[in-house]
Amino acid sequence: MEIDKQKHSKDSVFFRDGRRRIDFVLSYVDDKDGERKQERRKLYEANLEKVGLELETEDKMESDDGKTYFVKIHAPWEVLATYADVLKIKVPFKANDIPDNSEMPMNWLSTPFRLPGHIMHPEPDYFTAPFNKDKSDFFLIGDKETFFPPSTRNRIVYYILSRCSYFRDECGDKDKKGIKRLLNNGTYNAAFPLHDSRYWIRSRDPSCESERYSLYKHWARFFSFFKEQPLNLIRKYYGEKIGIYFAWLGFYTEMLLFAAIVGTICFVYGFLTYDDNEWSKEICSAEIGGKIVMCPLCDKKCGYWKLNSTCNSSWQSHLFDNVGTVFFAIFMGIWVTLFLEFWKRRQARLEYEWDLVDFEEEQQQLQLRPEYETKCTNRKLNRITQEMEPYLPITSKCARTCLSGATVLFWISLIIACIIGVIAYRLAVYAAFASIMKDNPTTHLQVVGPLITPQLATSVTASCINFVIIMILNLMYERVAVWITDMEIPKTHLEYENKLTVKMFLFQFVNYYSSCFYVAFFKGKFVGYPGDYVYMFGKWSKLRNEECDPGGCLIELTTQLVIVMTGKQVWGNIQEALVPWLMNWWGSRKARSHPESLYSRWEQDHDLQVFGQLGLFYEYLEMVIQFGFITLFVASFPLAPLLALINNIIEVRVDSWKLTTQFRRPVAAKAHSIGAWQEILNGMAILSVVTNAFIVAFTSDMIPRLVYMYAYQPQGEMNMKGYINNSLSVFNISEFKLANRPEDGENPFWFNSSITTCRYRDYRYPPGHEKQYAHTMQFWHILAAKLAFIIIMEHVVFLVKFFVAWMIPDVPSDVRARVKRERYLVQEYLHNYEVEKLKIQLSQNNHGEECTCTPMIYPSLPKHEVLSECL
């Protein structure tokens, strides 16, 4: 019968009868030469109907492009009940009777940040137990049609779709199975569950929940940035996996607020102690810095220069290189521990509230990947289940793992090669900038002119080139990582994600942080001294290792950090928001010209972007890389947590906006934690203590200044007078080798033959001394103080970290009590249920009735096959 589409509601999520809900949609275009595809579709859809699913096809003449067919799938109660039993889905059996004592003191203060109760808690709180088809009257089943929420329904249907075959029984080709393969070979174009309404308006259908509209109104708009997130509604609509990501992101952003406040205070402290900065005054003074002639910073193309030319960078350096920095580095070491420990507690609460307490075992046993089943032709006996199951031989597994490891190592080596190339660029270009800027034409520019130095020009251009290389390598490696993980054939979805996570993170770690590690720990550390410089690839390369500015290398590390961190975040947000919006705008251009009533719910969703299997993975990766920037190098830039906080406030809303408005509804998936990312964060937390201790000791000038003030101040006063003169060694110009000497015309106008010595940054004996150019005792005192500082800081921070971690239990006591209460109740209620059933059976027998059948709400379905894991 022809249906008038004009009468069909635009937002209908039901079959044409208006009763059966659409749980999944498949779309395809009928090719002229697609006979094989047509045959596959026919077999696949017949097999789906055998399993018990109900299908309804929309003809291509009904679609907006006149080419696409849509197959709508409905799972009736019997199928849902069968697979809820197979998947051990937890459902309510009793209202929660434990009183909620979580009222906060002074709760009224948080009122502006709260959302309405029906949005925060869309469902009552119940005690739950795994569904059992034989005991269905044990559970609180009101209406069968709404008992399983849409997210659970689409998860069950996807489980069936990914395991249903498209071959005839007589063919027996076990490979031909699953919707993924049918999508890959073009039999179907798309497979997706439906959003329940348009995002900007409620559905006209009163039986439709319009949860998408509620999410958009209360969560996915930027002006809701100060409101809490409706996590229970997110979980109900998108599933636990996406819910736990937003819970983690929200918690991380809340914790960043404390780090941002302390970081800003440390920055303000540096700003307020600007005038007490004695060494910068000496560098800028015409009497001291103006009379100190410095040795050339590169061979031939660099001339002699005066110390006061670095006046500006030394003032800037003080903003970040002060006593507050040490305090902040220690604070961040403790903050990271508090963040991770409190997240474990938050996660434990969510695990209980979202029925994920016993989920790990289910995950491992049930979620075998269909690809693993089809590619592993060997079978072996599972000792636990006593059933034959697919397995990958150990030889094949080892070979695949070795190839995978070698590929990752090759790509990491490629990044390191690129970083060495950028360093070589810095060395080669510095000489060019120094030669161009010797007359300093930039000084004519007002405001910025005096700030543009050869060091700054080299640092900024190198950072930008480095950023471009990072982005290009990222795009290439993403595909390689997915390919090698597929090649390893992981057994479960969890194993697949963990393997991919480790590969991607190792690569990204080296890609994003290597340039910062170079500036922090290598630049200026291996330069030699005038007359015996160290070269990058040996003397033949003529690429002399870079020196640090007399203001210190810390300001360069800050520059590097700001460019890579902010560049990545700004680019990431633009890419995340703009790309899907433009693609959707272009994809739905034809449909926009149709009358509203003709553009159906499934067509609207078909025109949206696909939220792929790795969609969430990239969101985690972006945040974990940011976490690295604000922990590993925070000693060089106390404002990093503030930048991260601002970015994350935007990030939460950008992610929610694009998920709600620009992407098809993802298939609901379960996850009881953030997975492998938890271990990665723990590893970075430990590494951050070490890197920050080394940055304070070796990159900043904190330790040399303190050693000077306490041990080498000539008047014995506790001040920094004379520090600059003390920190610079003397070299006799006549001892310069020809290869190091500046060319004619490179020296400034004020340089003449009366100047016989130049200064350089090191602690060495002067010319004429019996140990000339050897390190002085002060050098060794400073080195000892640096090593002592690293050991003391690491031990103090680690002791506090472990003490804090020991003090804070991973699971809150009230959650532990609720878990025990629920387990006790499940046993008690099941026992009482069985006793009551037995009484009924006995009373029936006593009345002379033969029937001893189990009371059931629905008939059993022998005619429908059940797709089990071991096919």
XYZ file of C-alpha atoms in Angstrom, residues 215-447:
233
model
C 20.563 17.769 25.514
C 20.929 20.604 23.020
C 18.923 23.061 25.124
C 20.651 22.376 28.458
C 24.102 21.097 27.473
C 25.266 21.619 23.889
C 25.021 25.406 23.714
C 28.027 27.570 24.543
C 26.057 29.869 26.854
C 25.511 26.890 29.159
C 29.286 26.774 29.807
C 28.871 27.574 33.534
C 26.213 24.871 34.073
C 26.822 21.313 35.262
C 26.619 18.524 32.667
C 23.499 16.260 32.583
C 25.626 13.094 32.790
C 22.724 10.695 33.451
C 20.872 11.980 30.389
C 24.073 11.744 28.270
C 24.515 8.158 29.444
C 20.851 7.316 28.770
C 20.981 8.765 25.243
C 24.524 7.917 24.062
C 25.541 5.024 26.327
C 28.088 4.692 29.138
C 31.221 5.014 27.009
C 30.446 8.543 25.819
C 28.974 9.407 29.240
C 32.200 8.494 31.024
C 34.276 10.598 28.589
C 32.230 13.717 29.357
C 32.301 12.922 33.092
C 36.112 12.733 32.919
C 36.436 15.877 30.793
C 34.143 17.824 33.134
C 36.024 16.621 36.229
C 39.423 17.447 34.656
C 38.166 20.955 33.801
C 36.897 21.485 37.376
C 40.267 20.423 38.815
C 42.106 22.699 36.346
C 40.407 25.673 38.011
C 42.562 25.208 41.156
C 45.780 24.783 39.140
C 44.916 27.855 37.023
C 44.352 30.024 40.128
C 47.689 29.014 41.730
C 49.520 29.384 38.368
C 48.093 32.882 37.875
C 49.152 33.855 41.415
C 52.728 32.666 40.646
C 52.730 34.677 37.402
C 51.431 37.778 39.233
C 54.163 37.274 41.856
C 56.763 37.373 39.049
C 55.126 40.527 37.713
C 55.049 42.258 41.127
C 58.699 41.408 41.911
C 59.743 42.874 38.555
C 61.584 45.774 40.230
C 63.534 43.513 42.618
C 65.121 41.797 39.624
C 68.744 42.824 40.226
C 70.353 40.768 37.432
C 68.055 42.236 34.760
C 68.903 45.746 36.014
C 72.600 44.895 35.610
C 72.043 43.513 32.073
C 70.085 46.640 31.051
C 72.384 49.155 32.737
C 74.706 51.122 30.434
C 77.438 50.927 33.098
C 77.423 47.105 33.385
C 75.535 45.428 30.509
C 76.462 48.245 28.119
C 80.192 47.680 28.709
C 80.249 43.862 28.609
C 81.272 42.678 25.118
C 79.960 39.166 24.375
C 81.609 36.572 22.118
C 79.918 35.856 18.723
C 76.996 33.377 18.858
C 77.815 31.746 15.518
C 80.833 31.339 13.241
C 81.844 34.015 10.698
C 78.376 35.567 10.200
C 77.893 36.769 13.799
C 79.736 39.736 15.233
C 80.517 40.758 18.793
C 77.568 42.161 20.713
C 76.811 43.977 23.947
C 75.033 42.260 26.802
C 72.420 45.009 27.183
C 70.933 44.024 23.778
C 69.214 41.112 25.632
C 67.634 43.506 28.142
C 64.030 42.761 27.112
C 64.320 38.977 27.109
C 65.864 39.004 30.619
C 62.891 41.008 31.953
C 60.448 38.631 30.222
C 62.357 35.649 31.578
C 61.873 36.898 35.163
C 58.075 36.592 34.802
C 58.483 32.802 34.599
C 61.898 32.191 36.189
C 61.437 33.116 39.843
C 60.983 31.488 43.258
C 57.233 31.148 42.605
C 58.063 28.732 39.755
C 59.666 26.232 42.175
C 56.631 26.375 44.447
C 54.312 25.891 41.458
C 56.285 22.898 40.134
C 55.942 21.198 43.555
C 52.260 22.176 43.780
C 51.537 20.667 40.321
C 53.193 17.371 41.338
C 50.719 17.127 44.238
C 47.778 18.479 42.172
C 48.232 15.675 39.599
C 47.968 13.066 42.361
C 44.859 14.679 43.834
C 43.295 14.830 40.367
C 43.937 11.137 39.638
C 42.851 9.938 43.107
C 39.645 11.979 43.197
C 38.856 10.843 39.643
C 39.097 7.199 40.786
C 36.476 7.974 43.459
C 34.257 9.768 40.951
C 34.630 6.865 38.537
C 33.714 4.342 41.270
C 30.519 6.329 41.985
C 29.610 6.391 38.289
C 30.338 2.657 37.997
C 27.769 1.998 40.711
C 25.159 4.505 39.486
C 25.436 3.262 35.887
C 25.424 -0.488 36.730
C 28.992 -1.131 35.617
C 30.358 -2.714 38.804
C 30.689 -6.251 37.367
C 31.192 -5.101 33.820
C 34.833 -6.025 33.183
C 34.208 -9.767 33.095
C 31.241 -9.300 30.757
C 33.348 -7.123 28.460
C 36.062 -9.759 28.118
C 33.689 -12.714 27.685
C 30.995 -11.237 25.471
C 32.516 -8.648 23.204
C 34.650 -10.804 20.921
C 35.259 -8.786 17.774
C 33.478 -10.228 14.699
C 36.751 -9.644 12.750
C 38.564 -11.918 15.221
C 35.964 -14.651 14.761
C 36.119 -14.536 10.968
C 39.926 -14.236 10.583
C 40.848 -16.856 13.189
C 40.010 -20.134 11.469
C 41.667 -22.282 14.172
C 39.511 -23.508 17.080
C 40.466 -24.635 20.584
C 38.573 -25.679 23.718
C 37.899 -22.954 26.256
C 38.663 -24.542 29.646
C 36.104 -22.380 31.428
C 33.088 -22.654 29.099
C 34.111 -26.079 27.674
C 33.184 -24.789 24.200
C 35.255 -24.543 21.038
C 36.295 -20.950 20.325
C 38.470 -19.227 17.693
C 42.100 -18.472 18.529
C 45.211 -17.005 16.915
C 48.277 -19.324 16.902
C 51.185 -18.055 19.014
C 53.590 -17.969 16.028
C 51.222 -15.782 14.008
C 50.621 -13.553 17.061
C 54.383 -13.045 17.657
C 55.085 -12.269 13.992
C 52.259 -9.712 13.866
C 53.368 -8.086 17.146
C 57.021 -7.829 15.950
C 55.968 -6.237 12.639
C 53.702 -3.842 14.518
C 56.487 -2.847 16.962
C 58.971 -2.336 14.106
C 56.488 -0.072 12.271
C 55.920 2.079 15.385
C 59.695 2.359 15.951
C 60.221 3.374 12.313
C 57.661 6.186 12.598
C 59.076 7.403 15.913
C 62.534 7.458 14.295
C 61.035 9.485 11.452
C 59.798 12.136 13.903
C 63.171 12.295 15.648
C 64.808 12.763 12.211
C 62.386 15.642 11.511
C 63.180 17.233 14.901
C 66.925 16.990 14.163
C 66.154 18.673 10.818
C 64.377 21.525 12.640
C 67.362 21.883 15.007
C 69.723 22.019 11.997
C 67.400 24.712 10.542
C 67.705 26.708 13.784
C 71.505 26.530 13.670
C 71.760 27.425 9.972
C 69.150 30.198 10.050
C 70.392 31.834 13.246
C 73.546 32.979 11.441
C 71.429 34.385 8.589
C 69.117 36.287 10.970
C 72.101 37.603 12.925
C 73.724 38.867 9.697
C 70.471 40.502 8.468
C 69.713 42.085 11.834
C 73.177 43.387 12.694
C 72.119 46.909 11.741
C 68.750 45.991 13.243
C 66.336 47.502 10.702
C 63.499 46.233 12.920
C 64.331 48.811 15.612
C 62.501 51.413 13.532
C 59.245 49.545 14.240
C 57.477 51.074 17.197
C 56.630 48.902 20.246
